[in-house]
PDB file of C-alpha atoms in Angstrom:
ATOM      1  CA  MET A  12     -18.054 -17.619  -4.907  1.00  0.00           C
ATOM      2  CA  LYS A  13     -17.628 -17.933  -8.631  1.00  0.00           C
ATOM      3  CA  GLY A  14     -18.522 -20.686 -11.018  1.00  0.00           C
ATOM      4  CA  TRP A  15     -21.348 -23.151 -11.031  1.00  0.00           C
ATOM      5  CA  ARG A  16     -20.753 -24.310  -7.457  1.00  0.00           C
ATOM      6  CA  GLY A  17     -21.162 -20.773  -6.152  1.00  0.00           C
ATOM      7  CA  GLU A  18     -24.347 -20.358  -8.146  1.00  0.00           C
ATOM      8  CA  ALA A  19     -25.617 -23.721  -6.892  1.00  0.00           C
ATOM      9  CA  ARG A  20     -24.974 -22.676  -3.288  1.00  0.00           C
ATOM     10  CA  MET A  21     -26.748 -19.381  -3.912  1.00  0.00           C
ATOM     11  CA  ARG A  22     -29.766 -21.157  -5.431  1.00  0.00           C
ATOM     12  CA  LEU A  23     -29.880 -23.655  -2.570  1.00  0.00           C
ATOM     13  CA  GLN A  24     -29.799 -20.804  -0.048  1.00  0.00           C
ATOM     14  CA  GLU A  25     -32.634 -19.071  -1.919  1.00  0.00           C
ATOM     15  CA  ILE A  26     -34.728 -22.264  -1.803  1.00  0.00           C
ATOM     16  CA  GLU A  27     -34.034 -22.723   1.890  1.00  0.00           C
ATOM     17  CA  ASP A  28     -35.024 -19.088   2.581  1.00  0.00           C
ATOM     18  CA  VAL A  29     -38.309 -19.486   0.693  1.00  0.00           C
ATOM     19  CA  VAL A  30     -39.109 -22.763   2.489  1.00  0.00           C
ATOM     20  CA  ALA A  31     -38.313 -21.200   5.866  1.00  0.00           C
ATOM     21  CA  ALA A  32     -40.427 -18.123   5.101  1.00  0.00           C
ATOM     22  CA  SER A  33     -43.394 -20.199   3.926  1.00  0.00           C
ATOM     23  CA  SER A  34     -43.302 -22.439   7.008  1.00  0.00           C
ATOM     24  CA  VAL A  35     -43.305 -19.347   9.253  1.00  0.00           C
ATOM     25  CA  GLY A  36     -45.737 -17.340   7.142  1.00  0.00           C
ATOM     26  CA  GLY A  37     -48.507 -19.917   6.749  1.00  0.00           C
ATOM     27  CA  ASN A  38     -50.279 -20.903   3.560  1.00  0.00           C
ATOM     28  CA  GLY A  39     -48.391 -18.801   0.983  1.00  0.00           C
ATOM     29  CA  GLY A  40     -51.113 -16.188   0.585  1.00  0.00           C
ATOM     30  CA  GLY A  41     -48.438 -13.500   0.581  1.00  0.00           C
ATOM     31  CA  ALA A  42     -46.851 -15.002  -2.520  1.00  0.00           C
ATOM     32  CA  ARG A  43     -50.173 -14.879  -4.367  1.00  0.00           C
ATOM     33  CA  LYS A  44     -50.570 -11.218  -3.472  1.00  0.00           C
ATOM     34  CA  GLU A  45     -46.978 -10.458  -4.489  1.00  0.00           C
ATOM     35  CA  VAL A  46     -47.508 -11.872  -7.990  1.00  0.00           C
ATOM     36  CA  ALA A  47     -49.943  -9.050  -8.719  1.00  0.00           C
ATOM     37  CA  THR A  48     -48.570  -6.252  -6.530  1.00  0.00           C
ATOM     38  CA  LYS A  49     -44.801  -6.584  -6.142  1.00  0.00           C
ATOM     39  CA  PRO A  50     -42.912  -3.963  -8.201  1.00  0.00           C
ATOM     40  CA  GLY A  51     -41.561  -5.488 -11.395  1.00  0.00           C
ATOM     41  CA  MET A  52     -43.755  -8.585 -11.184  1.00  0.00           C
ATOM     42  CA  GLN A  53     -46.356  -7.166 -13.572  1.00  0.00           C
ATOM     43  CA  ARG A  54     -43.728  -6.979 -16.311  1.00  0.00           C
ATOM     44  CA  VAL A  55     -42.470 -10.502 -15.594  1.00  0.00           C
ATOM     45  CA  LEU A  56     -46.036 -11.832 -15.499  1.00  0.00           C
ATOM     46  CA  ALA A  57     -46.844 -10.050 -18.776  1.00  0.00           C
ATOM     47  CA  ILE A  58     -43.827 -11.729 -20.415  1.00  0.00           C
ATOM     48  CA  VAL A  59     -44.925 -15.134 -19.092  1.00  0.00           C
ATOM     49  CA  LEU A  60     -48.469 -14.587 -20.381  1.00  0.00           C
ATOM     50  CA  MET A  61     -47.278 -13.400 -23.804  1.00  0.00           C
ATOM     51  CA  LEU A  62     -44.869 -16.319 -24.186  1.00  0.00           C
ATOM     52  CA  GLN A  63     -47.560 -18.832 -23.332  1.00  0.00           C
ATOM     53  CA  PHE A  64     -50.104 -17.095 -25.570  1.00  0.00           C
ATOM     54  CA  PHE A  65     -47.825 -16.988 -28.607  1.00  0.00           C
ATOM     55  CA  GLN A  66     -46.551 -20.521 -27.996  1.00  0.00           C
ATOM     56  CA  GLN A  67     -50.091 -21.853 -28.249  1.00  0.00           C
ATOM     57  CA  ALA A  68     -51.355 -19.313 -30.806  1.00  0.00           C
ATOM     58  CA  SER A  69     -48.634 -20.463 -33.213  1.00  0.00           C
ATOM     59  CA  ASP A  70     -51.112 -23.283 -33.804  1.00  0.00           C
ATOM     60  CA  ILE A  71     -48.767 -26.251 -33.824  1.00  0.00           C
ATOM     61  CA  ASP A  72     -51.760 -28.358 -32.773  1.00  0.00           C
ATOM     62  CA  SER A  73     -53.554 -27.548 -36.016  1.00  0.00           C
ATOM     63  CA  VAL A  74     -50.476 -28.436 -38.029  1.00  0.00           C
ATOM     64  CA  VAL A  75     -50.228 -31.766 -36.212  1.00  0.00           C
ATOM     65  CA  LEU A  76     -53.950 -32.521 -36.431  1.00  0.00           C
ATOM     66  CA  TYR A  77     -54.535 -31.290 -39.977  1.00  0.00           C
ATOM     67  CA  GLY A  78     -51.091 -32.028 -41.451  1.00  0.00           C
ATOM     68  CA  PRO A  79     -52.354 -34.961 -43.527  1.00  0.00           C
ATOM     69  CA  GLY A  80     -55.139 -32.757 -44.928  1.00  0.00           C
ATOM     70  CA  VAL A  81     -52.655 -30.032 -45.855  1.00  0.00           C
ATOM     71  CA  LEU A  82     -50.408 -32.575 -47.553  1.00  0.00           C
ATOM     72  CA  ALA A  83     -53.392 -34.131 -49.352  1.00  0.00           C
ATOM     73  CA  ALA A  84     -54.349 -30.650 -50.607  1.00  0.00           C
ATOM     74  CA  ALA A  85     -50.766 -30.268 -51.858  1.00  0.00           C
ATOM     75  CA  GLY A  86     -51.099 -33.390 -53.982  1.00  0.00           C
ATOM     76  CA  VAL A  87     -50.048 -36.323 -51.779  1.00  0.00           C
ATOM     77  CA  THR A  88     -52.749 -38.846 -52.660  1.00  0.00           C
ATOM     78  CA  SER A  89     -51.555 -42.146 -51.212  1.00  0.00           C
ATOM     79  CA  ASN A  90     -52.837 -42.897 -47.706  1.00  0.00           C
ATOM     80  CA  THR A  91     -49.733 -45.007 -47.062  1.00  0.00           C
ATOM     81  CA  LEU A  92     -47.509 -42.085 -48.032  1.00  0.00           C
ATOM     82  CA  LEU A  93     -49.549 -39.713 -45.840  1.00  0.00           C
ATOM     83  CA  LEU A  94     -49.107 -42.060 -42.874  1.00  0.00           C
ATOM     84  CA  GLY A  95     -45.384 -42.374 -43.588  1.00  0.00           C
ATOM     85  CA  LEU A  96     -45.039 -38.595 -43.811  1.00  0.00           C
ATOM     86  CA  ASN A  97     -46.846 -38.260 -40.480  1.00  0.00           C
ATOM     87  CA  VAL A  98     -44.232 -40.581 -38.956  1.00  0.00           C
ATOM     88  CA  VAL A  99     -41.433 -38.494 -40.516  1.00  0.00           C
ATOM     89  CA  PHE A 100     -43.127 -35.402 -39.145  1.00  0.00           C
ATOM     90  CA  GLY A 101     -43.213 -36.895 -35.619  1.00  0.00           C
ATOM     91  CA  VAL A 102     -39.583 -38.034 -35.751  1.00  0.00           C
ATOM     92  CA  ALA A 103     -38.478 -34.582 -36.946  1.00  0.00           C
ATOM     93  CA  LYS A 104     -40.463 -32.912 -34.167  1.00  0.00           C
ATOM     94  CA  ALA A 105     -39.046 -35.224 -31.476  1.00  0.00           C
ATOM     95  CA  SER A 106     -35.499 -34.810 -32.811  1.00  0.00           C
ATOM     96  CA  SER A 107     -35.894 -31.039 -32.708  1.00  0.00           C
ATOM     97  CA  ILE A 108     -36.939 -31.202 -29.059  1.00  0.00           C
ATOM     98  CA  LEU A 109     -33.773 -33.179 -28.297  1.00  0.00           C
ATOM     99  CA  ILE A 110     -31.735 -30.536 -30.126  1.00  0.00           C
ATOM    100  CA  ALA A 111     -33.469 -27.831 -28.085  1.00  0.00           C
ATOM    101  CA  MET A 112     -32.581 -29.681 -24.880  1.00  0.00           C
ATOM    102  CA  ALA A 113     -28.921 -29.762 -25.902  1.00  0.00           C
ATOM    103  CA  LEU A 114     -28.834 -26.118 -27.038  1.00  0.00           C
ATOM    104  CA  THR A 115     -30.737 -24.632 -24.115  1.00  0.00           C
ATOM    105  CA  ALA A 116     -27.744 -24.940 -21.788  1.00  0.00           C
ATOM    106  CA  ARG A 117     -25.288 -23.508 -24.337  1.00  0.00           C
ATOM    107  CA  VAL A 118     -27.194 -20.830 -26.235  1.00  0.00           C
ATOM    108  CA  ARG A 119     -29.091 -17.901 -24.803  1.00  0.00           C
ATOM    109  CA  ARG A 120     -32.873 -18.169 -24.789  1.00  0.00           C
ATOM    110  CA  ARG A 121     -33.695 -15.012 -26.738  1.00  0.00           C
ATOM    111  CA  PRO A 122     -31.758 -15.933 -29.919  1.00  0.00           C
ATOM    112  CA  MET A 123     -33.358 -19.381 -29.852  1.00  0.00           C
ATOM    113  CA  LEU A 124     -36.840 -17.869 -29.497  1.00  0.00           C
ATOM    114  CA  LEU A 125     -36.207 -15.358 -32.294  1.00  0.00           C
ATOM    115  CA  ALA A 126     -34.776 -18.004 -34.626  1.00  0.00           C
ATOM    116  CA  SER A 127     -37.701 -20.283 -33.863  1.00  0.00           C
ATOM    117  CA  THR A 128     -40.388 -17.698 -34.570  1.00  0.00           C
ATOM    118  CA  GLY A 129     -38.516 -16.511 -37.668  1.00  0.00           C
ATOM    119  CA  GLY A 130     -38.303 -20.064 -38.991  1.00  0.00           C
ATOM    120  CA  MET A 131     -41.978 -20.681 -38.293  1.00  0.00           C
ATOM    121  CA  THR A 132     -42.979 -17.449 -40.036  1.00  0.00           C
ATOM    122  CA  ALA A 133     -40.817 -18.186 -43.079  1.00  0.00           C
ATOM    123  CA  SER A 134     -42.192 -21.734 -43.317  1.00  0.00           C
ATOM    124  CA  LEU A 135     -45.799 -20.566 -43.274  1.00  0.00           C
ATOM    125  CA  LEU A 136     -45.080 -17.795 -45.786  1.00  0.00           C
ATOM    126  CA  VAL A 137     -43.542 -20.327 -48.175  1.00  0.00           C
ATOM    127  CA  LEU A 138     -46.447 -22.755 -47.673  1.00  0.00           C
ATOM    128  CA  GLY A 139     -49.022 -20.014 -48.275  1.00  0.00           C
ATOM    129  CA  SER A 140     -47.157 -18.790 -51.353  1.00  0.00           C
ATOM    130  CA  VAL A 141     -46.959 -22.314 -52.798  1.00  0.00           C
ATOM    131  CA  PHE A 142     -50.686 -22.848 -52.291  1.00  0.00           C
ATOM    132  CA  ALA A 143     -51.509 -19.406 -53.710  1.00  0.00           C
ATOM    133  CA  ALA A 144     -49.343 -19.918 -56.792  1.00  0.00           C
ATOM    134  CA  PHE A 145     -49.891 -23.623 -57.465  1.00  0.00           C
ATOM    135  CA  GLY A 146     -53.099 -24.454 -55.587  1.00  0.00           C
ATOM    136  CA  GLY A 147     -54.713 -26.083 -58.599  1.00  0.00           C
ATOM    137  CA  ALA A 148     -51.722 -28.275 -59.478  1.00  0.00           C
ATOM    138  CA  ARG A 149     -52.706 -31.300 -57.370  1.00  0.00           C
ATOM    139  CA  ASP A 150     -50.594 -33.784 -59.323  1.00  0.00           C
ATOM    140  CA  ASP A 151     -47.385 -31.757 -59.242  1.00  0.00           C
ATOM    141  CA  ALA A 152     -44.748 -33.677 -57.259  1.00  0.00           C
ATOM    142  CA  ALA A 153     -42.655 -30.548 -56.748  1.00  0.00           C
ATOM    143  CA  VAL A 154     -45.542 -28.738 -55.034  1.00  0.00           C
ATOM    144  CA  ALA A 155     -46.119 -31.743 -52.782  1.00  0.00           C
ATOM    145  CA  ALA A 156     -42.398 -31.959 -51.944  1.00  0.00           C
ATOM    146  CA  VAL A 157     -42.209 -28.258 -51.063  1.00  0.00           C
ATOM    147  CA  ALA A 158     -45.356 -28.556 -48.923  1.00  0.00           C
ATOM    148  CA  VAL A 159     -43.915 -31.544 -47.050  1.00  0.00           C
ATOM    149  CA  ALA A 160     -40.589 -29.754 -46.525  1.00  0.00           C
ATOM    150  CA  VAL A 161     -42.138 -26.556 -45.156  1.00  0.00           C
ATOM    151  CA  VAL A 162     -44.563 -28.373 -42.846  1.00  0.00           C
ATOM    152  CA  VAL A 163     -41.639 -30.350 -41.412  1.00  0.00           C
ATOM    153  CA  ALA A 164     -39.582 -27.129 -41.210  1.00  0.00           C
ATOM    154  CA  PHE A 165     -42.424 -25.426 -39.309  1.00  0.00           C
ATOM    155  CA  ALA A 166     -42.635 -28.271 -36.803  1.00  0.00           C
ATOM    156  CA  CYS A 167     -38.850 -28.313 -36.353  1.00  0.00           C
ATOM    157  CA  ALA A 168     -38.672 -24.545 -35.873  1.00  0.00           C
ATOM    158  CA  PHE A 169     -41.442 -24.727 -33.268  1.00  0.00           C
ATOM    159  CA  SER A 170     -39.918 -27.685 -31.440  1.00  0.00           C
ATOM    160  CA  VAL A 171     -36.395 -26.283 -31.298  1.00  0.00           C
ATOM    161  CA  GLY A 172     -37.529 -22.937 -29.896  1.00  0.00           C
ATOM    162  CA  ILE A 173     -40.811 -21.551 -28.703  1.00  0.00           C
ATOM    163  CA  GLY A 174     -42.400 -24.949 -28.014  1.00  0.00           C
ATOM    164  CA  PRO A 175     -40.197 -26.004 -25.108  1.00  0.00           C
ATOM    165  CA  LEU A 176     -38.609 -22.632 -24.339  1.00  0.00           C
ATOM    166  CA  ALA A 177     -41.880 -20.906 -23.453  1.00  0.00           C
ATOM    167  CA  TRP A 178     -42.096 -23.228 -20.448  1.00  0.00           C
ATOM    168  CA  VAL A 179     -38.394 -23.042 -19.583  1.00  0.00           C
ATOM    169  CA  TYR A 180     -38.107 -19.272 -19.887  1.00  0.00           C
ATOM    170  CA  SER A 181     -41.344 -18.681 -17.980  1.00  0.00           C
ATOM    171  CA  SER A 182     -40.105 -20.636 -14.987  1.00  0.00           C
ATOM    172  CA  GLU A 183     -36.646 -19.044 -15.112  1.00  0.00           C
ATOM    173  CA  ILE A 184     -37.746 -15.415 -15.060  1.00  0.00           C
ATOM    174  CA  LEU A 185     -40.181 -15.846 -12.177  1.00  0.00           C
ATOM    175  CA  PRO A 186     -38.699 -15.376  -8.709  1.00  0.00           C
ATOM    176  CA  LEU A 187     -38.683 -18.585  -6.696  1.00  0.00           C
ATOM    177  CA  ARG A 188     -41.280 -17.361  -4.198  1.00  0.00           C
ATOM    178  CA  GLN A 189     -43.783 -16.530  -6.978  1.00  0.00           C
ATOM    179  CA  ARG A 190     -42.829 -19.303  -9.396  1.00  0.00           C
ATOM    180  CA  GLY A 191     -45.750 -21.612  -8.614  1.00  0.00           C
ATOM    181  CA  GLN A 192     -48.407 -18.932  -8.888  1.00  0.00           C
ATOM    182  CA  GLY A 193     -46.858 -17.288 -11.957  1.00  0.00           C
ATOM    183  CA  ALA A 194     -46.380 -20.585 -13.769  1.00  0.00           C
ATOM    184  CA  SER A 195     -49.981 -21.596 -13.067  1.00  0.00           C
ATOM    185  CA  VAL A 196     -51.261 -18.321 -14.542  1.00  0.00           C
ATOM    186  CA  GLY A 197     -49.048 -18.914 -17.586  1.00  0.00           C
ATOM    187  CA  ALA A 198     -50.323 -22.469 -17.988  1.00  0.00           C
ATOM    188  CA  ALA A 199     -53.889 -21.187 -17.770  1.00  0.00           C
ATOM    189  CA  MET A 200     -53.142 -18.721 -20.576  1.00  0.00           C
ATOM    190  CA  ASN A 201     -51.670 -21.552 -22.647  1.00  0.00           C
ATOM    191  CA  ARG A 202     -54.766 -23.710 -22.231  1.00  0.00           C
ATOM    192  CA  VAL A 203     -57.242 -20.869 -22.805  1.00  0.00           C
ATOM    193  CA  THR A 204     -55.471 -20.049 -26.086  1.00  0.00           C
ATOM    194  CA  TRP A 205     -55.835 -23.601 -27.434  1.00  0.00           C
ATOM    195  CA  SER A 206     -57.332 -23.228 -30.902  1.00  0.00           C
ATOM    196  CA  PRO A 207     -58.313 -26.362 -32.868  1.00  0.00           C
TER     197      PRO A 207
END
């Protein structure tokens, strides 16, 4: 059985086997025990926890919440312009998520995650360098334009990669029988890491 139909049949059979085993086995307590004790699951669980930690520790929430303050510190003084830039920021972030949805089926996950984290790192390095070099130049339009561009680039890099892919990849690497328990532990890590 080759091709997507063969894989679909294989996945359906796996789901049916897990459902049959859980209806015979009771309340799923075995799956909870397997998450921590089954050989190889510790590595998979560690990857899930690290992905969720770094996805939240990237601090996209702070960029979203304090974006207007960062742009005001860069020299954007008009409240109307700050509101308009926040709208641009949201549209860019949403568009990047749509791009990620389209690319996820065609491109491997690891290159997308690496490109995303690389883009986020480069954006923050440029933003920090601009503030370090020109922090006192509040009326410089070029500084404000660079700050706006790198904040939008950071949000786009996050939204096209580690933002949505942390959840997708976490669910894909967990075996079906342990997916619910492993994903819940990952979600707990994500929420515990919340920073603002």
